[in-house]
């Protein structure tokens, strides 16, 4: 390596050091005393992997179906750098949490959420949920009264009810849902491949797309199959009505997985005080496709942007 190359490498290294230097929140004493990664025991003993970055006002992230806490990494980094405590955990059977072979129902998932909030002593926490994460929040309010939760942000929510029925004529035909469930049970990677393009935008990098697919394939097949069925068949309208905290909904108008009118607009109609932000041309995978905009809107909701 010649002198010019050495100087160039040094400059890049210095820039990297500045980029990742401690910022407000990371250097806080309370953060230094807390492990960045740990496990919380659910009521049935399932070990739930938790990542905990920064210090300050707590924000707890819930990932969507078949996705681990890594999915929220960009928003967690953005909030932690702004002085917030950004927390996320892997749902049972997802990521680094254990797969107990049971508990893949919304009552248990709501109890898992309650266990994380209690174990980390979170009070006045803002919970940010993607996709099926919104069902866990709604069931938490119905089952635990939303204890500890001050605000709720629903991103690409699948609430309140997906399946078509006499009182939900705009819902998805059960036959179509059954076809998808059969493919998940027969060839989960094929299901992921088929459903990948509408999850992202055309300009999403191939590397980002591959990373999203890899995250999903690490999920317990039992958990993925049982939760997919529960998500499709469960009417969450009574649960959503129990949400008493301020709610912001963020949704793409090209969300194929959770069509806007069926999900976010219908959820907002059940929550008169809710605010709905619609991203034009946006798909379901907003945390990966609209990183800066979503982080900015979350900061605004928190009062820090």
Coordinates of N, CA and C in Angstrom, one line a residue, residues 24 41 87 99 128 132 158 216 245:
X24 N -25.5 11.3 22.4 CA -26.4 11.5 23.5 C -27.3 10.2 23.7
X41 N -37.6 -14.0 30.7 CA -38.4 -15.3 30.8 C -39.9 -15.0 30.7
X87 N -35.7 -0.4 22.4 CA -35.8 -1.7 22.8 C -36.6 -2.6 21.8
X99 N -37.8 -21.7 20.8 CA -39.0 -22.2 20.2 C -39.6 -23.3 21.1
X128 N -44.0 0.6 19.4 CA -44.1 0.7 17.9 C -44.2 -0.7 17.3
X132 N -48.3 -7.7 12.3 CA -49.0 -8.4 13.3 C -48.7 -8.0 14.7
X158 N -52.1 -5.1 10.6 CA -53.0 -6.0 10.0 C -54.4 -6.0 10.8
X216 N -36.7 -13.9 7.6 CA -38.0 -14.6 7.6 C -37.7 -16.1 7.7
X245 N -54.6 4.5 24.7 CA -53.4 5.4 24.5 C -53.6 6.1 23.2

